[in-house]
């Protein structure tokens, strides 16, 4: 699964989470905006962490060298 | 926008206003009570120059104190009687009839008198009962001696005969009549007692003692002690007096004894009867006391609350001042604007309920003072808000970092903690607290448990984030799994000889989620992970710092401070991003292209020799020119941060001065709705403008930012450091304890190994590492994130609220 496909999946999960939060706890416009901000922040953090680890392994300069006795 | 809430909850403090109440005296008490129940007004003390005893309601507060003392007295006795305190439930609070204050005072004094009387009576009865029990013992024991008395008398007579023949000869008329004293004495004093008696009577007495088998309850002290029954035979009046005095001084209880057998039997019957009577009476007395205490206990919690409420109401009433006519009270306070309607309806309700003819007046005062900061939080966001407030309460209406902290704080914690096994353990612990929330919130918990309970939602977020980062780092108690497909690495050929020298090769697509499981245990694991985590820390750090600077833009926008936007936000963004933003981009480009460029070299020579050829460190075309341009941007932005702002501030100040002088010449006009406070409040904006002070302040700010850009970015490397420490510790405990023990094939060693692994995991990894990562994530937020935009010099809104009273400890 490539980089862009998985990023798209993160985006979709974010959208679904935002909709879910709006449906289950609809408490007025100002609170809804707060919930949306939290969901967006969370998705961005999760995506960034995944993307960093993924990109670092895309074209590796070091490879695993096994230990004797493994 | 007066009255309208902000577009997002909690992003800025609620809009507050300074309000003034003018309340007629008869409705003042009720008004304050109802406002206390609402809990949205912070009253100002208008009588600050008076001490506690000079205030109007000092007497009432004293009465409340008296009642508090009586309640504490009841509580002590209830605790002694072993009655558990009743918990005030919500239901009983609403359904109980509103007991009047004076009534309550009368009830409490009456109950106190009752309780004291009942206690005294019980004590007396108990004492009499114990005395009778002792009397019974004495009679029984001494009876045994009686049979020996005849022989004793004879023996004594002969003794005296032998020792003092001369006495006998000279005084034959003297009849030797033996008397005796009987009683009980505590066992430990018997030796001293005997010796003293012997000395005092010069040996002319005979003491016989017998121990009592069971412990006897002493009438005076009420304790059970070991006692001895004694009989002291003596002759002569003087000896009798001495013996009696000695008995009294030793605390020996004396009981009379009859010689005659008949008499003795009568006495025994009488005493037994009395004992059974007294027992019944004592029991009835104790039962009566218990009933009284139980009756008190039912009402105790609500009486306690009532007294506390009244005391606080009188404290608040003391803060009010009388107006000129002495018929009304004037009160000032801060309250959120959205509560205006509620407050006004409360004032009306109080007027009606107190049958007052005059209504209260509610008006808004205009002032240049800075209002308190109030965030409307719920049980989830409260803990995060407290974390932010611990560093500094937000200035009125500046952006609240807590909004972002809710997500980024657990996230940065998890970057340092990443292990989904440990994350699951944390999750289970915090779920226990959350599931039993209602029950635990009414109990009194220990200090540490209280802290964990208060932060249960924070720990929940931390646990969930740790599970996520644990899956990404691929560590379950340091063991990797291939949950997301096959590993990307395999031997380069079928014989696999190179695997131990040159390593595996990447044969498939990158492992789709997280760190490839093949890395764990290899020789190049640490170089790879270190490089990955360090670069990740830089990327996360630059992102968070950029977020901080962007928030300062929004602050500048809100406070209409164009100076801050153009001469602080813009140059700061340019400086940070042309250096560290560029570094982040280089990192990503290097990863995407797989180039062997040395980024340290690139960054350092960007400063030292910007015009040099890059050679093998070239990552993309035009890099050299781009670097020169970025360097120029960075160099230009530093004086941009430093110089314009002080000069522009000076110009602004001069313009304002001119406008003020002009305005002084016109008359003041008074508005209909609002009252201008006296001009003293306006002088705050007209304070002295010292140019040198402002310039130095700006210089410090600039230096802090420029140097801080480097040091803060490096500070984010702690994300790498703690993550490395955690994974190494976890790996050591797993490999060197569990696996080692497993290899021995001896059940005993395996069990010991498991126990050590358990304790090490809980003590070091779950407790110490959690606290450590918590602390460092906190520091990253408080310092590196918040110093980009947060001023935090406000003060917290502390309303007068009954809800906060019942949470607080007993006064």
GROMACS .gro file of N, CA and C in nm, chain B residues 122-247:
model
  378
  192UNK      N    1  -2.434   0.817   8.213
  192UNK     CA    2  -2.380   0.685   8.178
  192UNK      C    3  -2.253   0.655   8.255
  193UNK      N    4  -2.170   0.757   8.260
  193UNK     CA    5  -2.042   0.739   8.329
  193UNK      C    6  -2.064   0.702   8.474
  194UNK      N    7  -2.156   0.777   8.540
  194UNK     CA    8  -2.182   0.751   8.680
  194UNK      C    9  -2.235   0.610   8.701
  195UNK      N   10  -2.332   0.571   8.617
  195UNK     CA   11  -2.391   0.438   8.629
  195UNK      C   12  -2.287   0.330   8.613
  196UNK      N   13  -2.204   0.350   8.512
  196UNK     CA   14  -2.102   0.250   8.483
  196UNK      C   15  -2.008   0.234   8.600
  197UNK      N   16  -1.976   0.348   8.662
  197UNK     CA   17  -1.884   0.344   8.775
  197UNK      C   18  -1.944   0.267   8.890
  198UNK      N   19  -2.071   0.298   8.919
  198UNK     CA   20  -2.139   0.228   9.028
  198UNK      C   21  -2.144   0.078   9.000
  199UNK      N   22  -2.175   0.045   8.876
  199UNK     CA   23  -2.183  -0.095   8.836
  199UNK      C   24  -2.050  -0.165   8.860
  200UNK      N   25  -1.943  -0.103   8.817
  200UNK     CA   26  -1.811  -0.165   8.835
  200UNK      C   27  -1.775  -0.179   8.981
  201UNK      N   28  -1.814  -0.080   9.061
  201UNK     CA   29  -1.785  -0.088   9.204
  201UNK      C   30  -1.856  -0.209   9.265
  202UNK      N   31  -1.981  -0.227   9.223
  202UNK     CA   32  -2.055  -0.341   9.276
  202UNK      C   33  -1.991  -0.473   9.234
  203UNK      N   34  -1.943  -0.478   9.112
  203UNK     CA   35  -1.876  -0.600   9.067
  203UNK      C   36  -1.755  -0.629   9.154
  204UNK      N   37  -1.680  -0.524   9.182
  204UNK     CA   38  -1.561  -0.543   9.265
  204UNK      C   39  -1.599  -0.589   9.404
  205UNK      N   40  -1.706  -0.530   9.458
  205UNK     CA   41  -1.754  -0.566   9.591
  205UNK      C   42  -1.783  -0.716   9.596
  206UNK      N   43  -1.850  -0.763   9.491
  206UNK     CA   44  -1.883  -0.904   9.481
  206UNK      C   45  -1.758  -0.989   9.489
  207UNK      N   46  -1.656  -0.950   9.414
  207UNK     CA   47  -1.531  -1.025   9.413
  207UNK      C   48  -1.470  -1.030   9.553
  208UNK      N   49  -1.469  -0.913   9.617
  208UNK     CA   50  -1.408  -0.904   9.749
  208UNK      C   51  -1.479  -1.000   9.843
  209UNK      N   52  -1.613  -0.996   9.840
  209UNK     CA   53  -1.689  -1.081   9.932
  209UNK      C   54  -1.654  -1.226   9.911
  210UNK      N   55  -1.648  -1.266   9.787
  210UNK     CA   56  -1.621  -1.407   9.758
  210UNK      C   57  -1.483  -1.448   9.808
  211UNK      N   58  -1.385  -1.368   9.774
  211UNK     CA   59  -1.249  -1.407   9.808
  211UNK      C   60  -1.224  -1.403   9.957
  212UNK      N   61  -1.272  -1.294  10.015
  212UNK     CA   62  -1.243  -1.276  10.158
  212UNK      C   63  -1.311  -1.385  10.239
  213UNK      N   64  -1.424  -1.434  10.189
  213UNK     CA   65  -1.492  -1.542  10.258
  213UNK      C   66  -1.402  -1.661  10.285
  214UNK      N   67  -1.315  -1.684  10.185
  214UNK     CA   68  -1.224  -1.796  10.203
  214UNK      C   69  -1.131  -1.775  10.321
  215UNK      N   70  -1.093  -1.650  10.336
  215UNK     CA   71  -1.000  -1.624  10.446
  215UNK      C   72  -1.066  -1.647  10.582
  216UNK      N   73  -1.199  -1.620  10.586
  216UNK     CA   74  -1.269  -1.624  10.714
  216UNK      C   75  -1.249  -1.756  10.786
  217UNK      N   76  -1.251  -1.863  10.705
  217UNK     CA   77  -1.237  -1.993  10.770
  217UNK      C   78  -1.103  -2.007  10.839
  218UNK      N   79  -1.009  -1.937  10.778
  218UNK     CA   80  -0.876  -1.947  10.839
  218UNK      C   81  -0.856  -1.845  10.950
  219UNK      N   82  -0.959  -1.760  10.968
  219UNK     CA   83  -0.939  -1.648  11.060
  219UNK      C   84  -0.919  -1.695  11.205
  220UNK      N   85  -0.999  -1.795  11.240
  220UNK     CA   86  -0.988  -1.839  11.379
  220UNK      C   87  -0.845  -1.881  11.408
  221UNK      N   88  -0.790  -1.965  11.318
  221UNK     CA   89  -0.653  -2.010  11.339
  221UNK      C   90  -0.556  -1.893  11.338
  222UNK      N   91  -0.585  -1.801  11.250
  222UNK     CA   92  -0.498  -1.686  11.234
  222UNK      C   93  -0.491  -1.605  11.362
  223UNK      N   94  -0.609  -1.583  11.418
  223UNK     CA   95  -0.614  -1.503  11.541
  223UNK      C   96  -0.530  -1.571  11.649
  224UNK      N   97  -0.551  -1.701  11.653
  224UNK     CA   98  -0.475  -1.775  11.754
  224UNK      C   99  -0.326  -1.762  11.728
  225UNK      N  100  -0.290  -1.780  11.601
  225UNK     CA  101  -0.146  -1.775  11.567
  225UNK      C  102  -0.087  -1.638  11.600
  226UNK      N  103  -0.165  -1.538  11.566
  226UNK     CA  104  -0.115  -1.402  11.593
  226UNK      C  105  -0.096  -1.380  11.743
  227UNK      N  106  -0.197  -1.429  11.817
  227UNK     CA  107  -0.189  -1.410  11.962
  227UNK      C  108  -0.062  -1.473  12.017
  228UNK      N  109  -0.038  -1.594  11.967
  228UNK     CA  110   0.082  -1.662  12.019
  228UNK      C  111   0.208  -1.589  11.975
  229UNK      N  112   0.206  -1.534  11.851
  229UNK     CA  113   0.323  -1.458  11.802
  229UNK      C  114   0.351  -1.341  11.894
  230UNK      N  115   0.244  -1.269  11.920
  230UNK     CA  116   0.262  -1.151  12.004
  230UNK      C  117   0.310  -1.193  12.143
  231UNK      N  118   0.249  -1.302  12.188
  231UNK     CA  119   0.296  -1.356  12.316
  231UNK      C  120   0.447  -1.370  12.318
  232UNK      N  121   0.497  -1.441  12.212
  232UNK     CA  122   0.639  -1.472  12.210
  232UNK      C  123   0.726  -1.347  12.202
  233UNK      N  124   0.688  -1.258  12.117
  233UNK     CA  125   0.778  -1.145  12.093
  233UNK      C  126   0.778  -1.044  12.205
  234UNK      N  127   0.669  -1.035  12.271
  234UNK     CA  128   0.665  -0.928  12.371
  234UNK      C  129   0.601  -0.976  12.501
  235UNK      N  130   0.665  -1.062  12.567
  235UNK     CA  131   0.608  -1.114  12.693
  235UNK      C  132   0.588  -1.004  12.795
  236UNK      N  133   0.680  -0.911  12.791
  236UNK     CA  134   0.675  -0.806  12.893
  236UNK      C  135   0.548  -0.723  12.878
  237UNK      N  136   0.515  -0.690  12.752
  237UNK     CA  137   0.391  -0.615  12.726
  237UNK      C  138   0.273  -0.687  12.789
  238UNK      N  139   0.271  -0.814  12.761
  238UNK     CA  140   0.158  -0.894  12.810
  238UNK      C  141   0.147  -0.888  12.963
  239UNK      N  142   0.261  -0.895  13.025
  239UNK     CA  143   0.257  -0.901  13.172
  239UNK      C  144   0.210  -0.769  13.231
  240UNK      N  145   0.266  -0.658  13.174
  240UNK     CA  146   0.234  -0.530  13.234
  240UNK      C  147   0.090  -0.486  13.206
  241UNK      N  148   0.030  -0.533  13.096
  241UNK     CA  149  -0.104  -0.485  13.061
  241UNK      C  150  -0.197  -0.600  13.032
  242UNK      N  151  -0.240  -0.673  13.132
  242UNK     CA  152  -0.323  -0.789  13.103
  242UNK      C  153  -0.465  -0.749  13.062
  243UNK      N  154  -0.505  -0.627  13.097
  243UNK     CA  155  -0.643  -0.588  13.067
  243UNK      C  156  -0.666  -0.558  12.920
  244UNK      N  157  -0.561  -0.531  12.855
  244UNK     CA  158  -0.578  -0.495  12.713
  244UNK      C  159  -0.623  -0.618  12.635
  245UNK      N  160  -0.734  -0.610  12.576
  245UNK     CA  161  -0.785  -0.719  12.494
  245UNK      C  162  -0.735  -0.700  12.352
  246UNK      N  163  -0.681  -0.807  12.295
  246UNK     CA  164  -0.636  -0.792  12.155
  246UNK      C  165  -0.751  -0.829  12.063
  247UNK      N  166  -0.797  -0.727  12.002
  247UNK     CA  167  -0.909  -0.750  11.910
  247UNK      C  168  -0.858  -0.725  11.768
  248UNK      N  169  -0.873  -0.822  11.681
  248UNK     CA  170  -0.827  -0.805  11.543
  248UNK      C  171  -0.937  -0.748  11.454
  249UNK      N  172  -0.895  -0.651  11.381
  249UNK     CA  173  -0.990  -0.602  11.279
  249UNK      C  174  -0.925  -0.624  11.143
  250UNK      N  175  -1.002  -0.608  11.041
  250UNK     CA  176  -0.939  -0.622  10.908
  250UNK      C  177  -1.000  -0.525  10.809
  251UNK      N  178  -0.916  -0.498  10.713
  251UNK     CA  179  -0.959  -0.413  10.601
  251UNK      C  180  -0.949  -0.498  10.475
  252UNK      N  181  -1.054  -0.497  10.396
  252UNK     CA  182  -1.051  -0.577  10.274
  252UNK      C  183  -1.077  -0.490  10.153
  253UNK      N  184  -1.020  -0.531  10.044
  253UNK     CA  185  -1.044  -0.451   9.922
  253UNK      C  186  -0.970  -0.508   9.803
  254UNK      N  187  -0.961  -0.426   9.702
  254UNK     CA  188  -0.894  -0.464   9.577
  254UNK      C  189  -0.783  -0.365   9.549
  255UNK      N  190  -0.674  -0.418   9.499
  255UNK     CA  191  -0.566  -0.326   9.463
  255UNK      C  192  -0.507  -0.373   9.329
  256UNK      N  193  -0.467  -0.283   9.244
  256UNK     CA  194  -0.404  -0.322   9.117
  256UNK      C  195  -0.280  -0.405   9.143
  257UNK      N  196  -0.265  -0.509   9.060
  257UNK     CA  197  -0.162  -0.609   9.087
  257UNK      C  198  -0.023  -0.548   9.095
  258UNK      N  199   0.004  -0.450   9.011
  258UNK     CA  200   0.141  -0.400   9.004
  258UNK      C  201   0.181  -0.324   9.128
  259UNK      N  202   0.080  -0.281   9.204
  259UNK     CA  203   0.116  -0.201   9.322
  259UNK      C  204   0.125  -0.285   9.448
  260UNK      N  205   0.102  -0.417   9.437
  260UNK     CA  206   0.089  -0.496   9.560
  260UNK      C  207   0.218  -0.500   9.642
  261UNK      N  208   0.332  -0.515   9.577
  261UNK     CA  209   0.458  -0.523   9.652
  261UNK      C  210   0.481  -0.397   9.734
  262UNK      N  211   0.469  -0.284   9.664
  262UNK     CA  212   0.491  -0.157   9.734
  262UNK      C  213   0.390  -0.139   9.846
  263UNK      N  214   0.266  -0.180   9.822
  263UNK     CA  215   0.159  -0.169   9.919
  263UNK      C  216   0.194  -0.247  10.046
  264UNK      N  217   0.238  -0.372  10.020
  264UNK     CA  218   0.268  -0.458  10.135
  264UNK      C  219   0.382  -0.399  10.218
  265UNK      N  220   0.485  -0.355  10.146
  265UNK     CA  221   0.600  -0.298  10.216
  265UNK      C  222   0.559  -0.176  10.299
  266UNK      N  223   0.482  -0.086  10.236
  266UNK     CA  224   0.442   0.036  10.306
  266UNK      C  225   0.360   0.005  10.430
  267UNK      N  226   0.267  -0.090  10.413
  267UNK     CA  227   0.184  -0.128  10.527
  267UNK      C  228   0.271  -0.183  10.641
  268UNK      N  229   0.362  -0.269  10.602
  268UNK     CA  230   0.449  -0.332  10.701
  268UNK      C  231   0.528  -0.227  10.779
  269UNK      N  232   0.584  -0.132  10.702
  269UNK     CA  233   0.665  -0.029  10.769
  269UNK      C  234   0.579   0.057  10.858
  270UNK      N  235   0.461   0.094  10.807
  270UNK     CA  236   0.378   0.189  10.882
  270UNK      C  237   0.329   0.129  11.013
  271UNK      N  238   0.294   0.002  11.006
  271UNK     CA  239   0.240  -0.059  11.128
  271UNK      C  240   0.348  -0.131  11.208
  272UNK      N  241   0.470  -0.107  11.176
  272UNK     CA  242   0.584  -0.171  11.244
  272UNK      C  243   0.569  -0.321  11.253
  273UNK      N  244   0.520  -0.378  11.145
  273UNK     CA  245   0.512  -0.524  11.141
  273UNK      C  246   0.392  -0.580  11.210
  274UNK      N  247   0.308  -0.494  11.270
  274UNK     CA  248   0.194  -0.550  11.343
  274UNK      C  249   0.072  -0.559  11.256
  275UNK      N  250   0.092  -0.622  11.143
  275UNK     CA  251  -0.025  -0.642  11.059
  275UNK      C  252   0.000  -0.764  10.972
  276UNK      N  253  -0.104  -0.821  10.926
  276UNK     CA  254  -0.090  -0.938  10.841
  276UNK      C  255  -0.169  -0.917  10.715
  277UNK      N  256  -0.101  -0.931  10.602
  277UNK     CA  257  -0.166  -0.906  10.474
  277UNK      C  258  -0.179  -1.037  10.398
  278UNK      N  259  -0.301  -1.067  10.355
  278UNK     CA  260  -0.319  -1.187  10.272
  278UNK      C  261  -0.378  -1.143  10.139
  279UNK      N  262  -0.314  -1.193  10.034
  279UNK     CA  263  -0.361  -1.150   9.901
  279UNK      C  264  -0.395  -1.270   9.817
  280UNK      N  265  -0.484  -1.249   9.724
  280UNK     CA  266  -0.515  -1.352   9.624
  280UNK      C  267  -0.545  -1.283   9.493
  281UNK      N  268  -0.490  -1.338   9.389
  281UNK     CA  269  -0.513  -1.274   9.258
  281UNK      C  270  -0.650  -1.307   9.207
  282UNK      N  271  -0.706  -1.214   9.134
  282UNK     CA  272  -0.834  -1.236   9.067
  282UNK      C  273  -0.804  -1.290   8.928
  283UNK      N  274  -0.878  -1.394   8.886
  283UNK     CA  275  -0.842  -1.460   8.760
  283UNK      C  276  -0.862  -1.370   8.639
  284UNK      N  277  -0.983  -1.311   8.628
  284UNK     CA  278  -1.009  -1.229   8.510
  284UNK      C  279  -0.967  -1.085   8.533
  285UNK      N  280  -0.960  -1.012   8.428
  285UNK     CA  281  -0.931  -0.869   8.439
  285UNK      C  282  -1.055  -0.798   8.491
  286UNK      N  283  -1.029  -0.701   8.580
  286UNK     CA  284  -1.140  -0.629   8.641
  286UNK      C  285  -1.146  -0.488   8.585
  287UNK      N  286  -1.268  -0.443   8.558
  287UNK     CA  287  -1.281  -0.305   8.510
  287UNK      C  288  -1.273  -0.209   8.627
  288UNK      N  289  -1.176  -0.122   8.625
  288UNK     CA  290  -1.158  -0.026   8.734
  288UNK      C  291  -1.268   0.080   8.726
  289UNK      N  292  -1.339   0.106   8.836
  289UNK     CA  293  -1.449   0.202   8.830
  289UNK      C  294  -1.404   0.342   8.793
  290UNK      N  295  -1.289   0.381   8.839
  290UNK     CA  296  -1.247   0.520   8.817
  290UNK      C  297  -1.200   0.541   8.673
  291UNK      N  298  -1.110   0.455   8.629
  291UNK     CA  299  -1.051   0.481   8.497
  291UNK      C  300  -1.128   0.413   8.385
  292UNK      N  301  -1.201   0.307   8.418
  292UNK     CA  302  -1.275   0.238   8.314
  292UNK      C  303  -1.195   0.136   8.238
  293UNK      N  304  -1.065   0.121   8.269
  293UNK     CA  305  -0.986   0.020   8.197
  293UNK      C  306  -0.993  -0.112   8.270
  294UNK      N  307  -0.961  -0.214   8.194
  294UNK     CA  308  -0.957  -0.346   8.256
  294UNK      C  309  -0.814  -0.370   8.306
  295UNK      N  310  -0.799  -0.391   8.438
  295UNK     CA  311  -0.666  -0.419   8.492
  295UNK      C  312  -0.667  -0.544   8.577
  296UNK      N  313  -0.549  -0.597   8.595
  296UNK     CA  314  -0.536  -0.713   8.683
  296UNK      C  315  -0.532  -0.665   8.826
  297UNK      N  316  -0.616  -0.722   8.910
  297UNK     CA  317  -0.619  -0.676   9.049
  297UNK      C  318  -0.606  -0.795   9.144
  298UNK      N  319  -0.565  -0.760   9.261
  298UNK     CA  320  -0.558  -0.861   9.369
  298UNK      C  321  -0.655  -0.824   9.478
  299UNK      N  322  -0.718  -0.929   9.534
  299UNK     CA  323  -0.798  -0.906   9.655
  299UNK      C  324  -0.705  -0.915   9.774
  300UNK      N  325  -0.719  -0.822   9.867
  300UNK     CA  326  -0.631  -0.831   9.985
  300UNK      C  327  -0.715  -0.818  10.111
  301UNK      N  328  -0.662  -0.879  10.215
  301UNK     CA  329  -0.718  -0.858  10.349
  301UNK      C  330  -0.603  -0.820  10.440
  302UNK      N  331  -0.619  -0.708  10.507
  302UNK     CA  332  -0.513  -0.665  10.598
  302UNK      C  333  -0.565  -0.673  10.741
  303UNK      N  334  -0.506  -0.763  10.818
  303UNK     CA  335  -0.547  -0.775  10.960
  303UNK      C  336  -0.461  -0.683  11.044
  304UNK      N  337  -0.524  -0.613  11.137
  304UNK     CA  338  -0.449  -0.521  11.221
  304UNK      C  339  -0.508  -0.525  11.360
  305UNK      N  340  -0.436  -0.459  11.454
  305UNK     CA  341  -0.494  -0.444  11.588
  305UNK      C  342  -0.473  -0.300  11.630
  306UNK      N  343  -0.576  -0.243  11.686
  306UNK     CA  344  -0.562  -0.106  11.736
  306UNK      C  345  -0.618  -0.004  11.640
  307UNK      N  346  -0.666   0.109  11.698
  307UNK     CA  347  -0.730   0.214  11.619
  307UNK      C  348  -0.630   0.283  11.528
  308UNK      N  349  -0.513   0.316  11.585
  308UNK     CA  350  -0.416   0.392  11.506
  308UNK      C  351  -0.373   0.316  11.383
  309UNK      N  352  -0.351   0.184  11.404
  309UNK     CA  353  -0.311   0.103  11.289
  309UNK      C  354  -0.419   0.108  11.183
  310UNK      N  355  -0.546   0.104  11.229
  310UNK     CA  356  -0.657   0.106  11.134
  310UNK      C  357  -0.655   0.234  11.050
  311UNK      N  358  -0.635   0.347  11.118
  311UNK     CA  359  -0.634   0.473  11.044
  311UNK      C  360  -0.523   0.475  10.942
  312UNK      N  361  -0.403   0.430  10.989
  312UNK     CA  362  -0.289   0.430  10.897
  312UNK      C  363  -0.319   0.345  10.775
  313UNK      N  364  -0.373   0.226  10.802
  313UNK     CA  365  -0.397   0.135  10.689
  313UNK      C  366  -0.496   0.197  10.591
  314UNK      N  367  -0.599   0.259  10.647
  314UNK     CA  368  -0.700   0.320  10.559
  314UNK      C  369  -0.636   0.429  10.472
  315UNK      N  370  -0.551   0.511  10.537
  315UNK     CA  371  -0.486   0.618  10.459
  315UNK      C  372  -0.399   0.561  10.349
  316UNK      N  373  -0.324   0.457  10.385
  316UNK     CA  374  -0.235   0.398  10.285
  316UNK      C  375  -0.316   0.340  10.170
  317UNK      N  376  -0.427   0.272  10.204
  317UNK     CA  377  -0.512   0.217  10.097
  317UNK      C  378  -0.557   0.326  10.002
   0.00000   0.00000   0.00000
